[in-house]
Amino acid sequence: MYIDVRRKPLRSIVTIVAVALGVFAVICSMSIVKGIVGGLTEYIEVTGGYGLVRVFDSALVRKMQPHGRYNRPLGGVELAVMEHIGGTGEVLIAPEIGFQREALSSGNRQVDTYVVGASESYMEANNYAVAAGRGISIIDNRKQLRVIVLSPEAASSLFPKGGAIGSQVTFGGFVFQVVGLLKTYKFYGGPVQSSGDFKNRLSLIPLATAQELFFRGQATLTGVHMRVDPPSASEDVRRWVDTMLPVFRGGHHDVTVDTRENEIRAWRKLKFATEQVLGTLSALILAVGGLGIANALMASVNERIHEIGIRRATGATGIAIGLQFLIEGTALSLLGGAVGCVAAWTCIPVLRNHLPPEFPGSLTFQPTAAVLGLIASVVVGCLASAFSAARAARMSPVAALRH
């Protein structure tokens, strides 16, 4: 690069650092956005997928009915209606009874946890998996067996030394036998952490057992989860259920039906805002680096006018002179880009270990971002060098030699 770095090392180093910071910001920005998208995707998939439609009894709506009167809770009629959804793809129905945070005990140990009376399809619909033992089966519901699948939180609290499967726990005054342990799931920070951790605190008992023990055998439900395949049909299912259920509930709209659309929309807003802020910051830093290159090359042309005249007098063409300065600026920018890539590769693992708990994703080095950062540095170098290269190429040999 015609050793302009050797002639003015401080100026060149400052320029390289400016470009390196810009490329570093580009790589970190893309890694952060990628981490947010990855966190959202993992959360959605782990908690039931994009095709999950949830129907639940709205206690708040019921309380708002005139004179405190409200229609009956969800039950067999509503479930039968939902089981006859047609023309919307494959729908997996998973009714539930959700209890408020209740005490589970074993011996002298006790833990407050969430318990759900679940159908045999509940785990599949919500992407639950067992770490040991088994889940809720159709036999458990048919025979109304008093069995329980413990959450990771309950298992570690009640049986810190292990041996939970086959043991007995007490819930609501009734004794249940532990037949399985649910898998522990890793969730990132922010809204994902608060919503996702619920999955690690949920224990399951058979739906029919819950109805028999706590609702006098009535087919009471607090909600129904429906997993729709393909997921694109979930909005059609939501509209169908929202339209049909009030017909069987005396015209009352006291049931809430929702999809993952609100969650996805909120995440898209977060992603867009992050892209705008970090993208603008990266562009500004790269622009500063480009101005540094332009300034360095303009100064270099002024300092080397006599040298340019000698080269022109010995046969060098204007294009060759201009190309020399263009290559110098581009190489300077590319060197800065390489330094930025190395800095990002080194620093991102450190930053990942110091992310705030609220950050809704992970942070990993993105090779694609590094390639784009290098391309951006080359483009900035070419644009910043163009004016100085054109000026040097048009310079008169006679005027340059007289300088």
Short mmCIF file of N, CA, C and O in Angstrom, two decimals, residues 53-117:
data_model
loop_
_atom_site.label_atom_id
_atom_site.label_comp_id
_atom_site.label_asym_id
_atom_site.label_seq_id
_atom_site.Cartn_x
_atom_site.Cartn_y
_atom_site.Cartn_z
N VAL A 53 -52.93 -22.83 19.59
CA VAL A 53 -54.09 -21.98 19.86
C VAL A 53 -54.57 -22.32 21.28
O VAL A 53 -54.77 -23.49 21.60
N ARG A 54 -54.75 -21.30 22.11
CA ARG A 54 -55.13 -21.53 23.50
C ARG A 54 -56.52 -20.95 23.76
O ARG A 54 -56.80 -19.80 23.42
N VAL A 55 -57.35 -21.77 24.36
CA VAL A 55 -58.71 -21.37 24.75
C VAL A 55 -58.79 -21.49 26.26
O VAL A 55 -58.51 -22.57 26.80
N PHE A 56 -59.14 -20.43 26.94
CA PHE A 56 -59.21 -20.53 28.40
C PHE A 56 -60.35 -19.68 28.94
O PHE A 56 -60.75 -18.67 28.36
N ASP A 57 -60.85 -20.13 30.08
CA ASP A 57 -61.93 -19.46 30.79
C ASP A 57 -61.40 -18.15 31.34
O ASP A 57 -60.40 -18.11 32.04
N SER A 58 -62.05 -17.05 31.02
CA SER A 58 -61.59 -15.75 31.47
C SER A 58 -62.34 -15.35 32.73
O SER A 58 -63.49 -14.91 32.69
N ALA A 59 -61.70 -15.53 33.89
CA ALA A 59 -62.35 -15.17 35.16
C ALA A 59 -62.65 -13.67 35.21
O ALA A 59 -63.67 -13.24 35.75
N LEU A 60 -61.77 -12.88 34.64
CA LEU A 60 -61.99 -11.44 34.66
C LEU A 60 -63.25 -11.07 33.88
O LEU A 60 -64.07 -10.28 34.33
N VAL A 61 -63.44 -11.71 32.72
CA VAL A 61 -64.64 -11.44 31.92
C VAL A 61 -65.88 -11.89 32.67
O VAL A 61 -66.90 -11.21 32.68
N ARG A 62 -65.81 -13.05 33.32
CA ARG A 62 -66.98 -13.55 34.03
C ARG A 62 -67.40 -12.59 35.15
O ARG A 62 -68.57 -12.33 35.37
N LYS A 63 -66.41 -12.03 35.85
CA LYS A 63 -66.73 -11.11 36.95
C LYS A 63 -67.39 -9.82 36.44
O LYS A 63 -68.08 -9.14 37.17
N MET A 64 -67.15 -9.52 35.18
CA MET A 64 -67.69 -8.29 34.62
C MET A 64 -69.10 -8.47 34.08
O MET A 64 -69.72 -7.51 33.63
N GLN A 65 -69.63 -9.70 34.13
CA GLN A 65 -70.99 -9.91 33.66
C GLN A 65 -71.99 -9.20 34.58
O GLN A 65 -71.72 -9.01 35.78
N PRO A 66 -73.17 -8.76 34.09
CA PRO A 66 -74.15 -8.04 34.92
C PRO A 66 -74.53 -8.85 36.16
O PRO A 66 -74.77 -10.06 36.09
N HIS A 67 -74.55 -8.17 37.30
CA HIS A 67 -74.94 -8.76 38.58
C HIS A 67 -74.04 -9.93 38.98
O HIS A 67 -74.43 -10.77 39.78
N GLY A 68 -72.86 -9.99 38.45
CA GLY A 68 -71.95 -11.06 38.83
C GLY A 68 -72.30 -12.40 38.23
O GLY A 68 -71.70 -13.42 38.58
N ARG A 69 -73.29 -12.47 37.34
CA ARG A 69 -73.68 -13.75 36.76
C ARG A 69 -72.80 -14.07 35.55
O ARG A 69 -72.38 -13.17 34.82
N TYR A 70 -72.49 -15.32 35.37
CA TYR A 70 -71.71 -15.71 34.21
C TYR A 70 -72.13 -17.10 33.75
O TYR A 70 -72.78 -17.85 34.48
N ASN A 71 -71.78 -17.40 32.54
CA ASN A 71 -72.14 -18.70 31.99
C ASN A 71 -71.31 -19.80 32.65
O ASN A 71 -70.35 -19.52 33.36
N ARG A 72 -71.65 -21.05 32.40
CA ARG A 72 -70.96 -22.16 33.03
C ARG A 72 -69.48 -22.18 32.61
O ARG A 72 -69.11 -21.65 31.56
N PRO A 73 -68.62 -22.82 33.41
CA PRO A 73 -67.22 -22.95 33.00
C PRO A 73 -67.09 -23.85 31.79
O PRO A 73 -68.03 -24.54 31.38
N LEU A 74 -65.90 -23.83 31.20
CA LEU A 74 -65.65 -24.71 30.06
C LEU A 74 -65.88 -26.16 30.46
O LEU A 74 -65.61 -26.56 31.59
N GLY A 75 -66.38 -26.95 29.52
CA GLY A 75 -66.65 -28.35 29.83
C GLY A 75 -66.77 -29.19 28.59
O GLY A 75 -66.23 -28.87 27.52
N GLY A 76 -67.52 -30.28 28.72
CA GLY A 76 -67.63 -31.25 27.65
C GLY A 76 -68.27 -30.71 26.39
O GLY A 76 -67.91 -31.12 25.28
N VAL A 77 -69.23 -29.79 26.51
CA VAL A 77 -69.90 -29.25 25.33
C VAL A 77 -68.90 -28.49 24.47
O VAL A 77 -68.81 -28.69 23.25
N GLU A 78 -68.14 -27.59 25.11
CA GLU A 78 -67.16 -26.80 24.36
C GLU A 78 -66.08 -27.70 23.75
O GLU A 78 -65.62 -27.48 22.63
N LEU A 79 -65.67 -28.71 24.52
CA LEU A 79 -64.65 -29.63 24.01
C LEU A 79 -65.16 -30.37 22.77
O LEU A 79 -64.44 -30.55 21.78
N ALA A 80 -66.43 -30.79 22.81
CA ALA A 80 -67.01 -31.48 21.66
C ALA A 80 -67.07 -30.56 20.44
O ALA A 80 -66.84 -31.00 19.31
N VAL A 81 -67.38 -29.28 20.66
CA VAL A 81 -67.40 -28.32 19.55
C VAL A 81 -66.03 -28.20 18.93
O VAL A 81 -65.87 -28.23 17.69
N MET A 82 -64.99 -28.08 19.76
CA MET A 82 -63.64 -27.90 19.25
C MET A 82 -63.12 -29.16 18.57
O MET A 82 -62.27 -29.08 17.67
N GLU A 83 -63.61 -30.32 18.98
CA GLU A 83 -63.17 -31.56 18.35
C GLU A 83 -63.76 -31.74 16.96
O GLU A 83 -63.36 -32.66 16.24
N HIS A 84 -64.71 -30.89 16.58
CA HIS A 84 -65.34 -31.01 15.26
C HIS A 84 -64.99 -29.84 14.35
O HIS A 84 -65.74 -29.47 13.46
N ILE A 85 -63.82 -29.25 14.57
CA ILE A 85 -63.33 -28.21 13.67
C ILE A 85 -63.01 -28.85 12.33
O ILE A 85 -62.32 -29.87 12.27
N GLY A 86 -63.50 -28.29 11.26
CA GLY A 86 -63.29 -28.90 9.95
C GLY A 86 -62.62 -27.95 8.98
O GLY A 86 -62.70 -26.74 9.10
N GLY A 87 -61.90 -28.55 8.03
CA GLY A 87 -61.32 -27.78 6.93
C GLY A 87 -60.17 -26.89 7.31
O GLY A 87 -59.87 -25.93 6.63
N THR A 88 -59.48 -27.18 8.42
CA THR A 88 -58.39 -26.30 8.88
C THR A 88 -57.09 -27.05 9.08
O THR A 88 -56.19 -26.57 9.75
N GLY A 89 -56.96 -28.23 8.52
CA GLY A 89 -55.75 -29.01 8.74
C GLY A 89 -55.92 -29.91 9.95
O GLY A 89 -57.01 -30.11 10.49
N GLU A 90 -54.82 -30.45 10.42
CA GLU A 90 -54.84 -31.36 11.55
C GLU A 90 -54.76 -30.57 12.85
O GLU A 90 -53.90 -29.70 13.02
N VAL A 91 -55.67 -30.89 13.80
CA VAL A 91 -55.73 -30.17 15.07
C VAL A 91 -55.64 -31.18 16.21
O VAL A 91 -56.45 -32.10 16.30
N LEU A 92 -54.63 -31.02 17.06
CA LEU A 92 -54.47 -31.87 18.24
C LEU A 92 -55.09 -31.15 19.43
O LEU A 92 -54.66 -30.05 19.79
N ILE A 93 -56.10 -31.76 20.04
CA ILE A 93 -56.84 -31.14 21.14
C ILE A 93 -56.27 -31.61 22.47
O ILE A 93 -56.10 -32.82 22.69
N ALA A 94 -56.00 -30.68 23.39
CA ALA A 94 -55.44 -31.03 24.69
C ALA A 94 -56.14 -30.23 25.79
O ALA A 94 -55.72 -29.12 26.14
N PRO A 95 -57.24 -30.75 26.36
CA PRO A 95 -57.92 -30.04 27.45
C PRO A 95 -57.11 -30.09 28.74
O PRO A 95 -56.27 -30.98 28.94
N GLU A 96 -57.37 -29.14 29.63
CA GLU A 96 -56.61 -29.06 30.88
C GLU A 96 -57.45 -28.47 31.99
O GLU A 96 -58.45 -27.79 31.76
N ILE A 97 -57.02 -28.74 33.22
CA ILE A 97 -57.49 -28.04 34.41
C ILE A 97 -56.25 -27.46 35.07
O ILE A 97 -55.37 -28.22 35.52
N GLY A 98 -56.15 -26.16 35.10
CA GLY A 98 -54.99 -25.52 35.72
C GLY A 98 -55.29 -25.08 37.14
O GLY A 98 -56.32 -24.45 37.40
N PHE A 99 -54.42 -25.46 38.06
CA PHE A 99 -54.57 -25.05 39.45
C PHE A 99 -53.63 -23.88 39.73
O PHE A 99 -52.56 -23.74 39.11
N GLN A 100 -54.00 -23.02 40.66
CA GLN A 100 -53.11 -21.97 41.11
C GLN A 100 -51.91 -22.60 41.81
O GLN A 100 -51.88 -23.79 42.07
N ARG A 101 -50.92 -21.81 42.12
CA ARG A 101 -49.72 -22.34 42.77
C ARG A 101 -50.12 -23.01 44.08
O ARG A 101 -50.62 -22.36 45.00
N GLU A 102 -49.90 -24.30 44.16
CA GLU A 102 -50.32 -25.09 45.30
C GLU A 102 -49.13 -25.82 45.91
O GLU A 102 -48.06 -25.92 45.30
N ALA A 103 -49.34 -26.36 47.11
CA ALA A 103 -48.27 -27.05 47.82
C ALA A 103 -48.24 -28.52 47.45
O ALA A 103 -49.25 -29.21 47.45
N LEU A 104 -47.04 -29.00 47.12
CA LEU A 104 -46.76 -30.42 46.98
C LEU A 104 -45.85 -30.79 48.14
O LEU A 104 -44.91 -30.05 48.46
N SER A 105 -46.09 -31.93 48.77
CA SER A 105 -45.26 -32.31 49.93
C SER A 105 -44.88 -33.77 49.84
O SER A 105 -45.59 -34.60 49.25
N SER A 106 -43.75 -34.08 50.44
CA SER A 106 -43.28 -35.45 50.58
C SER A 106 -42.49 -35.52 51.87
O SER A 106 -41.43 -34.88 51.99
N GLY A 107 -43.03 -36.25 52.85
CA GLY A 107 -42.39 -36.27 54.15
C GLY A 107 -42.46 -34.90 54.78
O GLY A 107 -43.52 -34.27 54.86
N ASN A 108 -41.29 -34.41 55.20
CA ASN A 108 -41.26 -33.08 55.82
C ASN A 108 -40.83 -31.99 54.83
O ASN A 108 -40.54 -30.86 55.22
N ARG A 109 -40.78 -32.33 53.56
CA ARG A 109 -40.41 -31.35 52.52
C ARG A 109 -41.67 -30.87 51.80
O ARG A 109 -42.60 -31.65 51.56
N GLN A 110 -41.64 -29.59 51.41
CA GLN A 110 -42.80 -29.02 50.74
C GLN A 110 -42.33 -27.97 49.73
O GLN A 110 -41.34 -27.27 49.95
N VAL A 111 -43.04 -27.87 48.62
CA VAL A 111 -42.72 -26.87 47.61
C VAL A 111 -44.02 -26.36 47.01
O VAL A 111 -44.97 -27.13 46.79
N ASP A 112 -44.09 -25.06 46.78
CA ASP A 112 -45.24 -24.47 46.10
C ASP A 112 -44.97 -24.52 44.60
O ASP A 112 -43.96 -24.01 44.12
N THR A 113 -45.87 -25.14 43.86
CA THR A 113 -45.66 -25.32 42.43
C THR A 113 -47.00 -25.26 41.71
O THR A 113 -48.06 -25.18 42.34
N TYR A 114 -46.94 -25.29 40.39
CA TYR A 114 -48.15 -25.29 39.57
C TYR A 114 -48.47 -26.72 39.16
O TYR A 114 -47.57 -27.50 38.83
N VAL A 115 -49.74 -27.06 39.20
CA VAL A 115 -50.19 -28.40 38.82
C VAL A 115 -51.28 -28.26 37.76
O VAL A 115 -52.16 -27.40 37.87
N VAL A 116 -51.21 -29.10 36.75
CA VAL A 116 -52.22 -29.12 35.69
C VAL A 116 -52.80 -30.53 35.58
O VAL A 116 -52.04 -31.51 35.53
N GLY A 117 -54.13 -30.60 35.56
CA GLY A 117 -54.78 -31.84 35.19
C GLY A 117 -54.76 -31.95 33.68
O GLY A 117 -55.39 -31.14 32.99
#
